[in-house]
Coordinates of N, CA and C in Angstrom, one line a residue:
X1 N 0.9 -1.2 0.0 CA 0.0 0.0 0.0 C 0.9 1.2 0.0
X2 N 0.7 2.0 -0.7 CA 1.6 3.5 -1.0 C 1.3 4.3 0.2
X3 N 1.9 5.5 0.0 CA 2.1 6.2 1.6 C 0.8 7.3 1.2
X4 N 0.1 7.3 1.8 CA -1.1 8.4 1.6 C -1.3 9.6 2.5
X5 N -1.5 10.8 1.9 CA -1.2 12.0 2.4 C -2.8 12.8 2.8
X6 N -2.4 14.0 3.8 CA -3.9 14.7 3.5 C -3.6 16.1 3.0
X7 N -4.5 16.3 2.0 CA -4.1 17.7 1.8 C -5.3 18.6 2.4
X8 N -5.4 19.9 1.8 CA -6.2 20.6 2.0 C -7.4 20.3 1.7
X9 N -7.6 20.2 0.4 CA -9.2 19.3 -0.2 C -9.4 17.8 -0.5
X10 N -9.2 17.7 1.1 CA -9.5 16.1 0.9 C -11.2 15.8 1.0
X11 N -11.6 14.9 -0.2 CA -12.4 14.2 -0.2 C -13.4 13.6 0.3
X12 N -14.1 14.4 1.1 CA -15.3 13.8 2.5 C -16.0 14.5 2.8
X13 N -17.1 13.6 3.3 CA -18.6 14.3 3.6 C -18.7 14.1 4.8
X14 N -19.1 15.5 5.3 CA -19.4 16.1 6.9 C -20.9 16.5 6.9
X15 N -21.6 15.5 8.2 CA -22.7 15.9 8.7 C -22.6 16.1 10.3
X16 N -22.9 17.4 10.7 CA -23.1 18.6 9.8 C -21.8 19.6 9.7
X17 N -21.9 19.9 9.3 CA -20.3 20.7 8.9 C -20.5 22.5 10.1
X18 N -19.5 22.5 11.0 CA -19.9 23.5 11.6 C -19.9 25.0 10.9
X19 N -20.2 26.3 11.0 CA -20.7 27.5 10.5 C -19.4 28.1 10.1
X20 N -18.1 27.5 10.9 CA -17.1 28.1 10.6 C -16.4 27.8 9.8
X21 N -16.9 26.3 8.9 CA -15.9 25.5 7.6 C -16.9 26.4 6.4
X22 N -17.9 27.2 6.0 CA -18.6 27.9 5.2 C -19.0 29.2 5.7
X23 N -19.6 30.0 4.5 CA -19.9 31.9 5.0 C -21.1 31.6 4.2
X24 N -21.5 30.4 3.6 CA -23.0 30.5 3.1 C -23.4 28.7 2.8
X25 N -24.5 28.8 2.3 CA -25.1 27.4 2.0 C -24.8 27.1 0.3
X26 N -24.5 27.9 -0.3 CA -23.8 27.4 -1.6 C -22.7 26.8 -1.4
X27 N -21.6 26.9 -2.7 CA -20.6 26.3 -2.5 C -19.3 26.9 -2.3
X28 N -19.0 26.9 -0.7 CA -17.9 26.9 -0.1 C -16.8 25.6 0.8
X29 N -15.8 26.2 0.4 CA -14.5 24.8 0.5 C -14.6 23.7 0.4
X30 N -14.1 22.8 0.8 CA -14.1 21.4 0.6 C -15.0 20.1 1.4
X31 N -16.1 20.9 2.0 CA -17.5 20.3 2.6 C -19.0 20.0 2.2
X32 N -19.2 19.1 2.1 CA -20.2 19.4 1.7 C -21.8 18.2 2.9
X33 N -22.9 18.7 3.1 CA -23.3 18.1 3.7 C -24.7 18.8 4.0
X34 N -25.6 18.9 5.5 CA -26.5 19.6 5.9 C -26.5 20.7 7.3
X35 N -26.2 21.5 6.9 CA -25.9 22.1 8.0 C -27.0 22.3 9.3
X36 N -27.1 22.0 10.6 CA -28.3 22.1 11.5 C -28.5 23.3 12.7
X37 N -27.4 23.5 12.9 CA -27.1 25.2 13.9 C -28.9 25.3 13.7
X38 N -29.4 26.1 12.6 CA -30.3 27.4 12.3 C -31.6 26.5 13.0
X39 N -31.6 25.5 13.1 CA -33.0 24.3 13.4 C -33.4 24.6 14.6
X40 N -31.9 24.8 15.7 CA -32.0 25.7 17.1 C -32.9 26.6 16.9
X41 N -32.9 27.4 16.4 CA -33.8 29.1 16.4 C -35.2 28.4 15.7
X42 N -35.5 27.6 15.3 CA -36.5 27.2 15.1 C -37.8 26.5 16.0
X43 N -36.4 25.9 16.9 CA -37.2 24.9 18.3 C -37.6 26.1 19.2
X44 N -36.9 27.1 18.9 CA -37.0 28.6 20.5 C -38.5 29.0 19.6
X45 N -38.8 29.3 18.1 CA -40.2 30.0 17.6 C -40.8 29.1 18.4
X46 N -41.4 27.2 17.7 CA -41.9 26.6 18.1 C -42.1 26.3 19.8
X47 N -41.5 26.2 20.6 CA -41.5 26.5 22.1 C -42.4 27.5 22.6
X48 N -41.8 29.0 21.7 CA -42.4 29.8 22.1 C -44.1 30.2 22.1
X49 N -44.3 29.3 20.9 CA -46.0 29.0 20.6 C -46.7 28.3 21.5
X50 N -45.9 27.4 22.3 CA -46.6 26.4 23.5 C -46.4 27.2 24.6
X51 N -44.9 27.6 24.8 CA -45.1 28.8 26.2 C -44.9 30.0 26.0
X52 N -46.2 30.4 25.4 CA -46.0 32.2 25.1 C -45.7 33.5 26.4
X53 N -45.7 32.7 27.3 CA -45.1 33.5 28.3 C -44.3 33.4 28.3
X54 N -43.2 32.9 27.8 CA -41.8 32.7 28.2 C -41.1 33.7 27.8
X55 N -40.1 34.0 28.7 CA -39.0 35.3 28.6 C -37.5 35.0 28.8
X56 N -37.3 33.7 29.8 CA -36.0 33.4 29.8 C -35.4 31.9 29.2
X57 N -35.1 31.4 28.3 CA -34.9 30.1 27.6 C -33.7 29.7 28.1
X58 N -33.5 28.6 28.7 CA -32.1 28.2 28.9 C -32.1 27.6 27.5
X59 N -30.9 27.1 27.2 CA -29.8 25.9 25.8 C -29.3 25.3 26.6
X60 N -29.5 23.8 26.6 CA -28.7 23.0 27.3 C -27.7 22.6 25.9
X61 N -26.6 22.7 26.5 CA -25.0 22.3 25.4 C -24.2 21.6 26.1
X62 N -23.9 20.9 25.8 CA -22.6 19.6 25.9 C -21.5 20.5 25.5
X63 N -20.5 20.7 27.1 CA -19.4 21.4 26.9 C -18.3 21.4 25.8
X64 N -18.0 22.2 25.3 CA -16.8 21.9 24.0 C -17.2 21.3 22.7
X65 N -18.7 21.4 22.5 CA -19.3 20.8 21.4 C -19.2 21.9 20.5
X66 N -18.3 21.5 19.4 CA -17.9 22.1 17.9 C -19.3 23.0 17.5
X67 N -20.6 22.9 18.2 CA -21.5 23.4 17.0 C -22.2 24.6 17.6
X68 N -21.7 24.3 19.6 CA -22.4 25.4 20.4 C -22.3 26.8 19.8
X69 N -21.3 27.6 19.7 CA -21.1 28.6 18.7 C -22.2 29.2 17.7
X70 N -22.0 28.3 17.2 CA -23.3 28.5 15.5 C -24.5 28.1 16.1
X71 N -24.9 27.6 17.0 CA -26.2 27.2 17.5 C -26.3 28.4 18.5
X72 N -25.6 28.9 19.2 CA -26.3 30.3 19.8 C -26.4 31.4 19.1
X73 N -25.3 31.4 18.0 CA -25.4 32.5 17.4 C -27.1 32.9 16.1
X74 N -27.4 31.3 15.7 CA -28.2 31.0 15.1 C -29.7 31.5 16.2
X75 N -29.5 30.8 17.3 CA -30.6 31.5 18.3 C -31.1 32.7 18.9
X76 N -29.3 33.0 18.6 CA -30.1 35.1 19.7 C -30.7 35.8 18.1
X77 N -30.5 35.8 17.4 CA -31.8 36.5 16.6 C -33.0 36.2 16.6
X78 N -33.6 34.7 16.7 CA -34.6 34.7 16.6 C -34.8 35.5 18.3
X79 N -34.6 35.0 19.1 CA -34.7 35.3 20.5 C -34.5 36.8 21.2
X80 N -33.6 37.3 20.1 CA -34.0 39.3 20.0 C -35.1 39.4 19.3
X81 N -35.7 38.8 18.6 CA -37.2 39.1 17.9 C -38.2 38.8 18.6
X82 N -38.3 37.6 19.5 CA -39.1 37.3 19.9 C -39.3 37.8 21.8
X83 N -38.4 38.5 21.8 CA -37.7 39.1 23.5 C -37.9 38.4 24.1
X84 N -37.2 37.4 24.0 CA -36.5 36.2 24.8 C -35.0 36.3 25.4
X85 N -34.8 36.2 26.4 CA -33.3 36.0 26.9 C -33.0 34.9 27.0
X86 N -32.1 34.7 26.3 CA -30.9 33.4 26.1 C -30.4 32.9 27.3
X87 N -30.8 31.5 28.0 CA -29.6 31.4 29.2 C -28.7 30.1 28.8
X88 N -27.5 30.6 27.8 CA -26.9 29.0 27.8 C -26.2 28.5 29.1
X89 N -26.6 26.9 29.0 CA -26.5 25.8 30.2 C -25.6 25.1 29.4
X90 N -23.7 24.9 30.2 CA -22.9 24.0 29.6 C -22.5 22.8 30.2
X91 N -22.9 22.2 29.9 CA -22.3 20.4 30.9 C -21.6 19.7 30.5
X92 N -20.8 18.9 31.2 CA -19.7 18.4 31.2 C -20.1 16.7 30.8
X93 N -20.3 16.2 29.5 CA -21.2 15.0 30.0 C -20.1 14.3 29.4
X94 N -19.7 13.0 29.3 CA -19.9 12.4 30.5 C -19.5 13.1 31.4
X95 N -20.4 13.2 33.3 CA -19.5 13.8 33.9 C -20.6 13.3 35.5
X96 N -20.4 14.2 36.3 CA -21.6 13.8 37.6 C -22.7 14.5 37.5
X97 N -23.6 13.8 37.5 CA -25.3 14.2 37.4 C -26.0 14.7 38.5
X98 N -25.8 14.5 39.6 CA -25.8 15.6 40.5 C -24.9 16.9 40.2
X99 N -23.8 17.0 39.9 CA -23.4 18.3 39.5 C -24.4 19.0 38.4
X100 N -24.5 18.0 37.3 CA -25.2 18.2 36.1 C -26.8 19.1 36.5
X101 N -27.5 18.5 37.4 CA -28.5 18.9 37.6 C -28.5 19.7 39.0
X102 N -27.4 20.2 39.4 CA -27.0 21.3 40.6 C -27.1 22.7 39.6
X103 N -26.3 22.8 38.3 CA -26.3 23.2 37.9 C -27.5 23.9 36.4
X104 N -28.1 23.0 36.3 CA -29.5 23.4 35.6 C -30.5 23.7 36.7
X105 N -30.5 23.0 37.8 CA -31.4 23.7 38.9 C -31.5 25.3 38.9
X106 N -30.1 25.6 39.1 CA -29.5 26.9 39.7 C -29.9 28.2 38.3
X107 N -30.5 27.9 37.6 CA -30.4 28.4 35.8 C -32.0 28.9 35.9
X108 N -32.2 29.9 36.1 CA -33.8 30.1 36.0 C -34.2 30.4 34.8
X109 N -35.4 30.1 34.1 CA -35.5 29.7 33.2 C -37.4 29.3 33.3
X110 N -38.0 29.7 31.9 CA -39.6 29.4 31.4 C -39.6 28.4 30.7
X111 N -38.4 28.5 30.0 CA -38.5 27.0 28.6 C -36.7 26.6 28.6
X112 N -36.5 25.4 27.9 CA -35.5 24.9 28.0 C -35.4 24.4 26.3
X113 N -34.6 24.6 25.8 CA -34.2 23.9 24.3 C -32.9 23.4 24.3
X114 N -33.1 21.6 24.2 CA -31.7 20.7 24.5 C -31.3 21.1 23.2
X115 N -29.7 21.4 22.7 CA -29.6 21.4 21.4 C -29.0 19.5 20.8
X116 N -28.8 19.4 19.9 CA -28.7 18.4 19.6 C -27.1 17.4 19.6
X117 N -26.4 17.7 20.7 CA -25.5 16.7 21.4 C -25.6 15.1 21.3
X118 N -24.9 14.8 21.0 CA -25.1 13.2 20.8 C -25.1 13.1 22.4
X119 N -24.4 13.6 23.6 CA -25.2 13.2 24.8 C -26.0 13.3 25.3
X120 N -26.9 14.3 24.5 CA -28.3 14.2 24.9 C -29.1 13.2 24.1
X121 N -28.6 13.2 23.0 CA -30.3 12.4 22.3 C -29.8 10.9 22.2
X122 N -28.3 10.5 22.7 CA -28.3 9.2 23.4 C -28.6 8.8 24.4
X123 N -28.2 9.9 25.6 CA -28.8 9.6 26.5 C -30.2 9.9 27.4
X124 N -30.9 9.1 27.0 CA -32.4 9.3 27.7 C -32.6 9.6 29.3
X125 N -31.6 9.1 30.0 CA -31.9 8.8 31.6 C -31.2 10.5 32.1
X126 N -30.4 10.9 31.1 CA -30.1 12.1 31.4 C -31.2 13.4 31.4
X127 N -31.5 13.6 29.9 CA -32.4 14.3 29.5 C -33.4 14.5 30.6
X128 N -34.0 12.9 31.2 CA -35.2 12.4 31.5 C -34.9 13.5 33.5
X129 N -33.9 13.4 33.4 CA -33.8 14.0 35.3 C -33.6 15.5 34.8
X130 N -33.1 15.9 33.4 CA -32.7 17.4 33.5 C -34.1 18.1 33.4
X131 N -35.1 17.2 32.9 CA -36.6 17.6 32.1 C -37.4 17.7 33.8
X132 N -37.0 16.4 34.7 CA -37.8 16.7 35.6 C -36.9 17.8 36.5
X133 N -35.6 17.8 36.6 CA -35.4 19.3 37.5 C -36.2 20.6 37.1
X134 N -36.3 20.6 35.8 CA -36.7 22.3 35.7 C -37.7 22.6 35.5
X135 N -38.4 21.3 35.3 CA -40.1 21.6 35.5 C -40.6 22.5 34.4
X136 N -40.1 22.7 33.4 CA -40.5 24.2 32.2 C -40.6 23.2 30.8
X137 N -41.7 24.1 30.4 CA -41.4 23.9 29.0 C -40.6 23.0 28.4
X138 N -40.2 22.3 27.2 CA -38.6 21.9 27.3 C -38.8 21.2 25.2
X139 N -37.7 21.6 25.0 CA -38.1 21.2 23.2 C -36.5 20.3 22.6
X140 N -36.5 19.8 21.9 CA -35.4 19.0 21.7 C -35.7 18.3 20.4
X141 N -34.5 16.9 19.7 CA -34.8 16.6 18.7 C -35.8 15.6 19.0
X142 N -37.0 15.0 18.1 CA -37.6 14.2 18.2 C -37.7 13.2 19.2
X143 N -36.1 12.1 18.9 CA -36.0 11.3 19.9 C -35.8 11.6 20.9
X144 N -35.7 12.8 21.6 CA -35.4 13.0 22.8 C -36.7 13.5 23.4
X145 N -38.0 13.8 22.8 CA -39.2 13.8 23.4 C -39.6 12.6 23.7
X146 N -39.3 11.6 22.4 CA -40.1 10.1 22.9 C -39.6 9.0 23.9
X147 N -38.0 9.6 24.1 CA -37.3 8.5 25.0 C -36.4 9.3 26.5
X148 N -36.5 10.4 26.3 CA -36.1 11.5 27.2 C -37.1 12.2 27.7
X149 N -38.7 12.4 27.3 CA -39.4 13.2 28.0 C -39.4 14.3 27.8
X150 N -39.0 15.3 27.0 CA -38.9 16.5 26.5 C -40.3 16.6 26.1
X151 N -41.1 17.6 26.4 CA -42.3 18.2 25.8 C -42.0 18.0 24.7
X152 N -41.8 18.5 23.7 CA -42.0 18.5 22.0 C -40.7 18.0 21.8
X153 N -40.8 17.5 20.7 CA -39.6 17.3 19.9 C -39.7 17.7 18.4
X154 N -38.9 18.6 17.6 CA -38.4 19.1 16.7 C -37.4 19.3 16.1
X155 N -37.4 18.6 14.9 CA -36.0 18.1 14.1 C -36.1 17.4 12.9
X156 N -34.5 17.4 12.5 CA -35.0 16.8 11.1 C -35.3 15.3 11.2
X157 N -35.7 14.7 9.7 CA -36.0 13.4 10.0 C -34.5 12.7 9.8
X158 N -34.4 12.0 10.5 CA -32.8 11.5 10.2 C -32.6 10.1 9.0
X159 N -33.9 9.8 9.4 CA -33.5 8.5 8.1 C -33.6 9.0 6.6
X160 N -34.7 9.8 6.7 CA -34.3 10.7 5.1 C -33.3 11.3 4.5
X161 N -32.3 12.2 6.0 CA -31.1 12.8 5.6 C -30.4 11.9 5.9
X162 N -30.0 10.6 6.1 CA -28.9 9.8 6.2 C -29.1 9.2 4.7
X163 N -30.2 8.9 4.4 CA -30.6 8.3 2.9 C -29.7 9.6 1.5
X164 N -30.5 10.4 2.2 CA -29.8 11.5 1.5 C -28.2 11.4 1.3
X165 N -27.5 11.6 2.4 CA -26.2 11.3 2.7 C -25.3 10.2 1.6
X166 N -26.2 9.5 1.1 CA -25.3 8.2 0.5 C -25.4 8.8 -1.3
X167 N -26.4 9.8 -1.2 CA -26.4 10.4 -2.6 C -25.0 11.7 -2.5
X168 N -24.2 12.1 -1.8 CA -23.3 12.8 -1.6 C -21.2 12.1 -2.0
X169 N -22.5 10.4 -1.0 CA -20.9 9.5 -0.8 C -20.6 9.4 -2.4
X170 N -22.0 8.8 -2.6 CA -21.7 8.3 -4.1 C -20.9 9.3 -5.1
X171 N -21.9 10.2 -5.0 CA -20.8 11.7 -6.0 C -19.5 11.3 -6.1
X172 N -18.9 11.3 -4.9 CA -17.5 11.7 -4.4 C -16.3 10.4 -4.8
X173 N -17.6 9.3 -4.7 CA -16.5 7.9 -5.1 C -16.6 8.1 -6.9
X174 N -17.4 8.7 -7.4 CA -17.6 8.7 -8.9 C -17.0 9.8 -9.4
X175 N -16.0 10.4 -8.2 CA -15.2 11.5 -8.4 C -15.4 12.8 -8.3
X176 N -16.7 13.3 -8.0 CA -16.8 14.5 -7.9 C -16.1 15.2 -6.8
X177 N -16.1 16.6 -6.9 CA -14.9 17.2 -6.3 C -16.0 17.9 -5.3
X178 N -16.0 17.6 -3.8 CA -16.8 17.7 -2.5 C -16.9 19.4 -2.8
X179 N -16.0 20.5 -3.1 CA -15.9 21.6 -3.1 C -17.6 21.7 -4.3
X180 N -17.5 21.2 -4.9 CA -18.4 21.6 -6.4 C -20.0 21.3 -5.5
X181 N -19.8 20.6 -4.5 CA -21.1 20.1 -4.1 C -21.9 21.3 -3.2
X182 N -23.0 21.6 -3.4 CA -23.4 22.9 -2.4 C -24.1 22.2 -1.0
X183 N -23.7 22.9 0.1 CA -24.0 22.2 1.1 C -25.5 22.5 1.2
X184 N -26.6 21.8 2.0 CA -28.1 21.8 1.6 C -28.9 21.9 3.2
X185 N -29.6 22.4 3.2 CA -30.4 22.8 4.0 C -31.2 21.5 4.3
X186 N -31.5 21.3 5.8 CA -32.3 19.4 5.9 C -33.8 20.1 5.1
X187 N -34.5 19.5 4.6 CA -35.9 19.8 3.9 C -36.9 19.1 5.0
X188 N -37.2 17.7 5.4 CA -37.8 16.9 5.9 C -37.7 17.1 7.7
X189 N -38.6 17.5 7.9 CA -39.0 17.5 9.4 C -40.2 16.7 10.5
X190 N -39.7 16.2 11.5 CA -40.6 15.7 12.3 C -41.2 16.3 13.3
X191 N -42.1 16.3 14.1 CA -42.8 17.2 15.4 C -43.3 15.6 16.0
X192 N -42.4 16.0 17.5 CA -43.5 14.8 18.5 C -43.9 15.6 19.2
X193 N -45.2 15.2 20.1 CA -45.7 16.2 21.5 C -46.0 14.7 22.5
X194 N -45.2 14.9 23.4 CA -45.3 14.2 24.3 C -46.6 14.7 25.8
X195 N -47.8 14.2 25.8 CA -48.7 14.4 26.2 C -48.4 14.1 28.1
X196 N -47.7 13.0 27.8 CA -47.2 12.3 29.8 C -46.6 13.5 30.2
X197 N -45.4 14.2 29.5 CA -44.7 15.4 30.2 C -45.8 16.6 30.3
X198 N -46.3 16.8 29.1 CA -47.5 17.8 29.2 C -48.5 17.7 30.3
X199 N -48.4 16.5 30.9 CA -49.9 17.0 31.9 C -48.9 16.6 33.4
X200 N -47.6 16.0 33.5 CA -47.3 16.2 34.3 C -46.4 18.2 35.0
X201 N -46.0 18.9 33.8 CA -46.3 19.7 34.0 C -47.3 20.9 34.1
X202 N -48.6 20.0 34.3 CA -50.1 21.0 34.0 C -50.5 21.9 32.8
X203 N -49.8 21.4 31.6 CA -49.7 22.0 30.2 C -51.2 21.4 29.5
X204 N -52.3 22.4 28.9 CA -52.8 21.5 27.7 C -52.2 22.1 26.7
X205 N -52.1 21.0 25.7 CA -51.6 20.9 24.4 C -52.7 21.3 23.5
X206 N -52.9 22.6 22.7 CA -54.0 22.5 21.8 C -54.1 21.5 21.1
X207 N -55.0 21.2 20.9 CA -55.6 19.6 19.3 C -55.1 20.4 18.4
X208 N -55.1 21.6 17.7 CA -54.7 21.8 16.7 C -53.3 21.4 16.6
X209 N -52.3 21.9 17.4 CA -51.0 21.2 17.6 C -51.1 20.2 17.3
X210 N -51.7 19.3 18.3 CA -51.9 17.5 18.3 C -52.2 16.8 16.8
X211 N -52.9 17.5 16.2 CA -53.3 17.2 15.5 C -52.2 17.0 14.3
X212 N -51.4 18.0 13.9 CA -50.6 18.8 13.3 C -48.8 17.6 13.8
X213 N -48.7 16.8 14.5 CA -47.9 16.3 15.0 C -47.8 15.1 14.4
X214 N -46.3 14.7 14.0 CA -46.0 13.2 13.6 C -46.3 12.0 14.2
X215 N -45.9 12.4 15.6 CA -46.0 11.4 16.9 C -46.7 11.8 18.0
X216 N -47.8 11.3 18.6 CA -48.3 11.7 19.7 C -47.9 10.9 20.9
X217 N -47.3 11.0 22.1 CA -47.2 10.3 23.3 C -48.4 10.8 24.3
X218 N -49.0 9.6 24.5 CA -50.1 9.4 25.5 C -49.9 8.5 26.5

């Protein structure tokens, strides 16, 4: 086997590529993929329609995560439009869960939006104690409403953009050059409303919502 090098435009597809490898969704440098940051400022609108009193939002973020950056930055506009204050919550996961939840206790807050950390939406038992410390509102990606307890869940659908994903590999093994590729916006979205958290926090859920939802948990 020959000696193989990396250069600058090496050949590979990134999901999701953080805000700082591109300056737009066309075609910039050698990435190409779906970018999700902006999906954040979407779960804070949606939240805000279930708790229209809300004024203070915590972000739960997994410390050191590559995407926290572009996902707040993506959030405080919608959240100056909507006069919402931002409270980002950083944790150390793996880490102690009494710290973890010493520290989201102490965070006051109306609504909560997990962003989409592979520690949270793997781990359910985490989610599941951060959802019952704060007692608020609380929005995340899909699976983390159905197996974490999160009031709503909103997000992309993942089997469609992973499907999607193999139409990118393919390009790239048939030689196309990753730069030429324009990175794409997820199209396909899910909504769950988890009704168990809803009434354990004294929430009704309009039927129009319910209605309007992929997944209902009852």
């Amino acid at each position: 086997m020959g000696n193989a090098s990396i250069t600058g435009r090496s050949p590979f597809s990134s999901w999701p590529p953080s805000d700082s490898c591109c300056e737009s969704y066309a075609i910039q440098g050698n990435l190409s993929g779906q970018t999700l940051t902006e999906l954040a400022a979407k779960r804070l609108e949606v939240l805000a329609s279930i708790a229209p009193s809300m004024t203070r939002a915590g972000v739960l973020m997994q410390r050191g995560n590559p995407l926290n950056n572009g996902t707040m930055s993506a959030m405080t506009n919608a959240a100056r439009a909507m006069k919402v204050e931002l409270r980002p919550i950083e944790l150390d996961v793996p880490g102690d869960l009494d710290n973890a939840l010493s520290i989201v206790g102490s965070s006051a807050m109306d609504g909560l939006v997990i962003t989409d950390a592979n520690a949270f939406v793997t781990n359910s038992a985490l989610v599941s104690a951060i959802v019952d410390k704060c007692r608020v509102p609380s929005i995340a990606a899909p699976i983390v409403a159905s197996r974490g307890g999160a009031l709503v869940g909103y997000g992309v659908d993942f089997t469609s953009m992973f499907r999607r994903a193999t139409v990118f590999v393919d390009k790239i093994l048939k030689g196309a050059n990753p730069a030429d590729i324009p990175i794409e916006q997820p199209t396909q979205f899910k909504t769950v409303i988890n009704l168990k958290t809803a009434k354990a926090l004294g929430l009704e859920i309009p039927q129009s919502l319910q209605v309007r939802a992929d997944e209902v948990i009852e």
